[in-house]
Tab-separated table of C-alpha atoms and ligand atoms in Angstrom:
chain	number	residue	atom	x	y	z
U	21	MET	CA	-53.076	-236.507	132.944
U	22	ALA	CA	-54.599	-238.926	130.409
U	23	SER	CA	-53.523	-238.541	126.783
U	24	ASP	CA	-53.519	-240.432	123.486
U	25	ARG	CA	-49.742	-240.855	123.377
U	26	LEU	CA	-49.977	-244.663	123.629
U	27	LEU	CA	-52.751	-245.049	121.068
U	28	GLY	CA	-52.112	-248.215	119.049
U	29	ARG	CA	-49.758	-249.770	121.617
U	30	LYS	CA	-50.418	-253.336	122.704
U	31	ALA	CA	-48.992	-254.009	126.148
U	32	ILE	CA	-48.608	-256.824	128.646
U	33	VAL	CA	-48.528	-255.761	132.298
U	34	THR	CA	-47.826	-258.448	134.904
U	35	GLY	CA	-48.449	-258.063	138.617
U	36	ALA	CA	-51.488	-256.073	137.499
U	37	GLY	CA	-53.704	-257.411	140.290
U	38	SER	CA	-52.226	-254.984	142.789
U	39	GLY	CA	-50.085	-251.950	143.528
U	40	ILE	CA	-47.753	-250.593	140.865
U	41	GLY	CA	-48.879	-253.095	138.213
U	42	ALA	CA	-52.552	-252.190	138.654
U	43	ALA	CA	-51.766	-248.463	138.478
U	44	THR	CA	-49.601	-249.041	135.390
U	45	ALA	CA	-52.311	-250.967	133.546
U	46	ALA	CA	-54.769	-248.149	134.311
U	47	ARG	CA	-52.323	-245.437	133.205
U	48	LEU	CA	-51.399	-247.186	129.935
U	49	ARG	CA	-55.102	-247.603	129.155
U	50	ALA	CA	-55.769	-243.956	130.006
U	51	ASP	CA	-53.082	-243.038	127.456
U	52	GLY	CA	-54.796	-245.119	124.766
U	53	ALA	CA	-52.952	-248.468	124.897
U	54	GLN	CA	-54.559	-251.879	124.743
U	55	VAL	CA	-53.408	-253.754	127.839
U	56	PHE	CA	-53.409	-257.478	128.596
U	57	THR	CA	-52.996	-258.068	132.323
U	58	ALA	CA	-51.675	-261.052	134.253
U	59	ASP	CA	-51.208	-261.928	137.907
U	60	VAL	CA	-51.456	-264.904	140.208
U	61	GLN	CA	-54.505	-263.198	141.779
U	62	GLY	CA	-56.971	-260.390	141.205
U	63	ASP	CA	-59.154	-259.018	138.428
U	64	VAL	CA	-56.860	-259.585	135.434
U	65	ASP	CA	-57.066	-261.114	131.948
U	66	LEU	CA	-54.897	-264.117	132.838
U	67	VAL	CA	-54.637	-265.568	136.325
U	68	ALA	CA	-51.403	-267.565	136.410
U	69	ASP	CA	-48.310	-268.188	138.494
U	70	LEU	CA	-45.707	-266.731	136.142
U	71	THR	CA	-42.971	-268.949	137.577
U	72	ALA	CA	-44.794	-272.051	136.323
U	73	GLU	CA	-43.415	-273.978	133.368
U	74	GLY	CA	-44.572	-272.401	130.091
U	75	ALA	CA	-46.611	-269.685	131.833
U	76	ASN	CA	-44.908	-266.759	130.095
U	77	ALA	CA	-45.137	-268.374	126.658
U	78	ARG	CA	-48.887	-268.874	127.238
U	79	LEU	CA	-49.196	-265.272	128.405
U	80	VAL	CA	-47.577	-263.981	125.206
U	81	GLU	CA	-49.736	-266.271	123.062
U	82	GLN	CA	-52.982	-265.165	124.745
U	83	ALA	CA	-52.027	-261.480	124.706
U	84	VAL	CA	-51.193	-261.573	121.004
U	85	ALA	CA	-54.467	-263.382	120.261
U	86	ALA	CA	-56.477	-260.864	122.298
U	87	MET	CA	-54.799	-257.684	121.011
U	88	GLY	CA	-53.660	-258.687	117.518
U	89	GLY	CA	-49.994	-258.110	118.328
U	90	LEU	CA	-47.621	-257.047	121.081
U	91	ASP	CA	-45.124	-254.170	121.299
U	92	THR	CA	-44.820	-253.282	125.000
U	93	LEU	CA	-43.887	-255.246	128.118
U	94	VAL	CA	-44.101	-254.124	131.730
U	95	PRO	CA	-43.310	-257.058	134.037
U	96	CYS	CA	-44.322	-255.720	137.483
U	97	ALA	CA	-44.939	-259.009	139.315
U	98	GLY	CA	-42.629	-259.281	142.279
U	99	ILE	CA	-42.294	-260.464	145.866
U	100	SER	CA	-40.361	-259.213	148.859
U	101	ALA	CA	-40.049	-260.028	152.541
U	102	PHE	CA	-37.405	-259.423	155.188
U	103	HIS	CA	-35.204	-262.439	155.921
U	104	PRO	CA	-31.881	-262.095	157.760
U	105	LEU	CA	-28.919	-263.726	156.000
U	106	GLU	CA	-28.271	-266.201	158.815
U	107	GLY	CA	-31.009	-268.797	158.798
U	108	HIS	CA	-32.181	-267.701	155.343
U	109	ASP	CA	-33.457	-270.872	153.667
U	110	ASP	CA	-32.549	-271.845	150.116
U	111	ALA	CA	-36.163	-272.203	149.012
U	112	TYR	CA	-37.138	-268.585	149.701
U	113	PHE	CA	-33.938	-267.226	148.133
U	114	LEU	CA	-34.607	-269.207	144.952
U	115	LYS	CA	-38.290	-268.236	144.913
U	116	VAL	CA	-37.425	-264.531	145.013
U	117	LEU	CA	-35.031	-264.992	142.087
U	118	ASP	CA	-37.645	-267.056	140.249
U	119	VAL	CA	-40.395	-264.403	140.482
U	120	ASN	CA	-38.330	-261.203	140.305
U	121	LEU	CA	-35.747	-262.288	137.731
U	122	VAL	CA	-36.290	-265.602	135.947
U	123	ALA	CA	-39.964	-264.934	135.135
U	124	VAL	CA	-38.966	-261.522	133.726
U	125	PHE	CA	-36.243	-263.141	131.602
U	126	ARG	CA	-38.733	-265.706	130.262
U	127	LEU	CA	-41.367	-263.100	129.415
U	128	VAL	CA	-38.881	-260.892	127.572
U	129	ARG	CA	-37.407	-263.883	125.730
U	130	ASP	CA	-40.807	-265.221	124.703
U	131	ALA	CA	-42.084	-261.790	123.612
U	132	ALA	CA	-38.895	-260.711	121.799
U	133	PRO	CA	-39.976	-261.795	118.288
U	134	TRP	CA	-43.137	-259.661	118.565
U	135	LEU	CA	-41.284	-256.653	119.968
U	136	LYS	CA	-38.682	-256.849	117.203
U	137	ALA	CA	-41.355	-257.163	114.529
U	138	ALA	CA	-43.136	-254.067	115.890
U	139	GLY	CA	-40.051	-251.964	115.138
U	140	ASN	CA	-40.664	-249.693	118.140
U	141	GLY	CA	-40.922	-252.179	121.015
U	142	ARG	CA	-40.778	-251.027	124.619
U	143	ILE	CA	-39.681	-252.951	127.714
U	144	VAL	CA	-39.885	-251.389	131.167
U	145	THR	CA	-38.711	-253.673	133.958
U	146	ILE	CA	-39.123	-252.886	137.656
U	147	GLY	CA	-35.975	-252.733	139.712
U	148	SER	CA	-35.672	-250.921	143.013
U	149	THR	CA	-33.325	-248.621	144.839
U	150	THR	CA	-31.926	-252.009	145.934
U	151	SER	CA	-30.873	-252.531	142.289
U	152	SER	CA	-28.005	-250.190	143.178
U	153	HIS	CA	-27.791	-250.467	146.983
U	154	GLY	CA	-28.216	-253.141	149.619
U	155	ASP	CA	-30.339	-253.282	152.755
U	156	GLU	CA	-30.513	-255.377	155.909
U	157	GLY	CA	-32.741	-258.420	155.559
U	158	LEU	CA	-33.111	-258.006	151.809
U	159	CYS	CA	-30.241	-260.103	150.423
U	160	ALA	CA	-32.484	-262.159	148.118
U	161	TYR	CA	-34.567	-259.183	147.000
U	162	SER	CA	-31.547	-256.953	146.409
U	163	ALA	CA	-29.766	-259.718	144.470
U	164	SER	CA	-32.826	-260.151	142.258
U	165	LYS	CA	-33.203	-256.411	141.688
U	166	HIS	CA	-29.502	-255.877	140.878
U	167	ALA	CA	-29.843	-258.748	138.422
U	168	VAL	CA	-32.952	-257.408	136.722
U	169	LEU	CA	-31.168	-254.081	136.123
U	170	GLY	CA	-28.209	-255.901	134.545
U	171	PHE	CA	-30.556	-258.073	132.532
U	172	THR	CA	-32.372	-254.988	131.240
U	173	LYS	CA	-29.118	-253.339	130.112
U	174	SER	CA	-28.134	-256.427	128.127
U	175	VAL	CA	-31.589	-256.647	126.543
U	176	ALA	CA	-31.287	-252.974	125.562
U	177	ALA	CA	-27.979	-253.743	123.846
U	178	GLU	CA	-29.255	-256.840	122.080
U	179	LEU	CA	-32.663	-255.613	120.913
U	180	GLY	CA	-31.701	-251.992	120.227
U	181	PRO	CA	-30.863	-252.674	116.558
U	182	PHE	CA	-34.509	-253.724	116.139
U	183	GLY	CA	-35.850	-250.439	117.520
U	184	VAL	CA	-36.674	-251.910	120.936
U	185	THR	CA	-35.871	-249.853	124.037
U	186	ALA	CA	-35.430	-251.424	127.482
U	187	ASN	CA	-35.251	-249.437	130.702
U	188	CYS	CA	-35.545	-250.328	134.373
U	189	VAL	CA	-37.590	-248.141	136.713
U	190	GLN	CA	-36.188	-248.176	140.255
U	191	PRO	CA	-38.914	-247.174	142.721
U	192	GLY	CA	-38.159	-245.955	146.218
U	193	ALA	CA	-40.521	-246.814	149.062
U	194	ILE	CA	-44.031	-246.987	147.621
U	195	ALA	CA	-47.254	-247.474	149.584
U	196	THR	CA	-48.596	-250.772	148.199
U	197	PRO	CA	-49.750	-254.106	149.632
U	198	MET	CA	-46.097	-255.241	149.351
U	199	THR	CA	-44.814	-252.671	151.840
U	200	ALA	CA	-47.953	-252.362	154.018
U	201	PRO	CA	-47.111	-255.237	156.407
U	202	ALA	CA	-43.591	-253.893	157.092
U	203	PHE	CA	-44.833	-250.323	157.526
U	204	THR	CA	-47.520	-251.533	159.960
U	205	ARG	CA	-45.148	-253.783	161.902
U	206	MET	CA	-42.312	-251.213	161.975
U	207	PRO	CA	-43.731	-247.665	161.902
U	208	GLU	CA	-40.170	-246.362	162.318
U	209	PHE	CA	-39.313	-247.967	158.953
U	210	ARG	CA	-42.095	-245.988	157.309
U	211	THR	CA	-40.950	-242.775	159.010
U	212	PHE	CA	-37.364	-243.465	157.933
U	213	TRP	CA	-38.354	-243.620	154.263
U	214	GLU	CA	-40.698	-240.633	154.514
U	215	ASN	CA	-37.844	-238.580	155.939
U	216	LYS	CA	-35.182	-239.966	153.614
U	217	ALA	CA	-37.099	-238.845	150.516
U	218	ALA	CA	-36.177	-235.288	149.547
U	219	LEU	CA	-39.896	-234.822	148.856
U	220	ARG	CA	-40.621	-236.062	152.436
U	221	ARG	CA	-43.280	-238.626	151.584
U	222	LEU	CA	-43.766	-242.211	150.483
U	223	GLY	CA	-44.449	-242.781	146.806
U	224	GLN	CA	-47.843	-243.822	145.499
U	225	PRO	CA	-48.261	-246.481	142.760
U	226	GLU	CA	-49.294	-243.716	140.335
U	227	ASP	CA	-45.945	-241.945	140.857
U	228	ILE	CA	-44.290	-244.988	139.293
U	229	ALA	CA	-46.977	-245.738	136.703
U	230	ASP	CA	-46.682	-242.231	135.234
U	231	VAL	CA	-42.935	-242.659	134.620
U	232	ILE	CA	-43.498	-246.111	133.132
U	233	ALA	CA	-46.061	-244.635	130.725
U	234	PHE	CA	-43.535	-242.002	129.654
U	235	LEU	CA	-40.912	-244.702	129.000
U	236	CYS	CA	-43.461	-246.602	126.887
U	237	SER	CA	-44.230	-243.502	124.839
U	238	ASP	CA	-42.586	-242.057	121.750
U	239	ASP	CA	-41.222	-239.207	123.904
U	240	ALA	CA	-38.722	-241.736	125.329
U	241	ARG	CA	-37.710	-243.135	121.904
U	242	PHE	CA	-33.972	-242.392	122.316
U	243	MET	CA	-33.671	-243.549	125.924
U	244	SER	CA	-32.537	-247.133	126.472
U	245	GLY	CA	-30.522	-249.239	128.891
U	246	HIS	CA	-31.069	-247.018	131.911
U	247	GLY	CA	-31.942	-247.576	135.509
U	248	VAL	CA	-34.187	-244.700	136.531
U	249	TRP	CA	-34.656	-243.889	140.213
U	250	VAL	CA	-38.212	-242.806	140.963
U	251	ASP	CA	-37.747	-242.369	144.676
U	252	GLY	CA	-38.759	-238.840	145.624
U	253	GLY	CA	-35.086	-237.951	145.832
U	254	ALA	CA	-34.331	-240.490	148.595
U	255	MET	CA	-31.104	-241.879	147.197
U	256	VAL	CA	-29.376	-238.556	146.549
U	257	ARG	CA	-29.343	-238.004	150.332
U	258	HIS	CA	-26.927	-239.588	152.824
I	234	NAD	N1	-43.688	-251.090	146.845
I	234	NAD	C1	-42.421	-250.704	146.839
I	234	NAD	O1	-41.963	-249.953	147.715
I	234	NAD	C2	-41.501	-251.161	145.730
I	234	NAD	C3	-40.227	-250.587	145.674
I	234	NAD	C4	-39.354	-250.983	144.673
I	234	NAD	C5	-39.758	-251.923	143.755
I	234	NAD	N2	-41.001	-252.474	143.822
I	234	NAD	C6	-41.343	-253.477	142.811
I	234	NAD	O2	-42.524	-253.102	142.128
I	234	NAD	C7	-43.187	-254.269	141.640
I	234	NAD	C8	-44.652	-254.214	142.081
I	234	NAD	O3	-44.678	-254.259	143.508
I	234	NAD	P1	-45.887	-253.666	144.365
I	234	NAD	O4	-45.291	-252.829	145.419
I	234	NAD	O5	-46.929	-253.137	143.475
I	234	NAD	O6	-46.345	-255.012	145.098
I	234	NAD	P2	-47.753	-255.749	145.153
I	234	NAD	O7	-47.547	-256.861	146.109
I	234	NAD	O8	-48.843	-254.764	145.414
I	234	NAD	O9	-47.912	-256.301	143.669
I	234	NAD	C9	-47.143	-257.358	143.186
I	234	NAD	C10	-48.043	-258.269	142.385
I	234	NAD	O10	-47.242	-259.327	141.845
I	234	NAD	C11	-48.023	-260.501	141.879
I	234	NAD	N3	-47.196	-261.712	141.846
I	234	NAD	C12	-46.330	-262.124	142.800
I	234	NAD	N4	-45.816	-263.317	142.454
I	234	NAD	C13	-46.377	-263.668	141.270
I	234	NAD	C14	-46.254	-264.792	140.417
I	234	NAD	N5	-45.460	-265.837	140.727
I	234	NAD	N6	-46.984	-264.825	139.275
I	234	NAD	C15	-47.809	-263.791	138.960
I	234	NAD	N7	-47.964	-262.700	139.724
I	234	NAD	C16	-47.254	-262.638	140.879
I	234	NAD	C17	-48.790	-260.395	143.188
I	234	NAD	O11	-49.925	-261.266	143.214
I	234	NAD	C18	-49.145	-258.920	143.227
I	234	NAD	O12	-50.427	-258.674	142.684
I	234	NAD	C19	-42.421	-255.459	142.212
I	234	NAD	O13	-41.529	-255.934	141.236
I	234	NAD	C20	-41.650	-254.853	143.365
I	234	NAD	O14	-40.485	-255.577	143.673
I	234	NAD	C21	-41.887	-252.107	144.790
């Protein structure tokens, strides 16, 4: 339900052209935040490949100019595809790390002075259940998502003295354009995740966006450094 709990917040959401990022931008706005959106495609404020040299610094600069400051970061941009370990080429492995990890590191680094100055900065990164577990065909993705969880914990430790919280939301299987091709190609994969979730359904982007909005709010002021599974109870089951 929309509220005014994020009134006055000035947020960057990346990956906002689709899926979880788009739902997050909408939810933060519905709760009163100003939101500056970025993606490599779609109807966003800045269209840019966030792995490009200087792209995150430009994003921070433009967001600050547009909103008059910056206190909240939600880097949602990410990529994923199934590639078996054997025959996995170097280029794709490095690209996954570049988008899912290095671009997040650069955005947080480049925005840190603004978040510290705000005194109540918020960072919500997007991990995955594969931040804590592995899966067949997802060695690059799982490596990147384990790393982003570790990165988030260290950021929480380092920026905590400045009032900044950093948490990592770990979605389960969510119905977005990222998962649609695999669910169409392998209907049994979709059924597996529907049945694995204690709530017996796939997640929707809004299921994740609502938790992100909570973590950006003052209600979550004493919560930092956590990985938070938002998976319909999938990972508590064998
Ligand atoms: N869908 C799921 O089941 C699921 C589960 C766990 C985690 N996640 C994570 O949630 C986040 C959002 O995923 P989604 O499911 O909404 O996928 P999505 O494909 O719908 O959205 C991802 C967005 O990131 C953008 N993007 C990709 N590379 C980019 C780049 N180099 N520069 C700028 N933008 C770029 C894409 O254009 C896209 O709009 C990702 O980090 C993903 O790993 C998704």
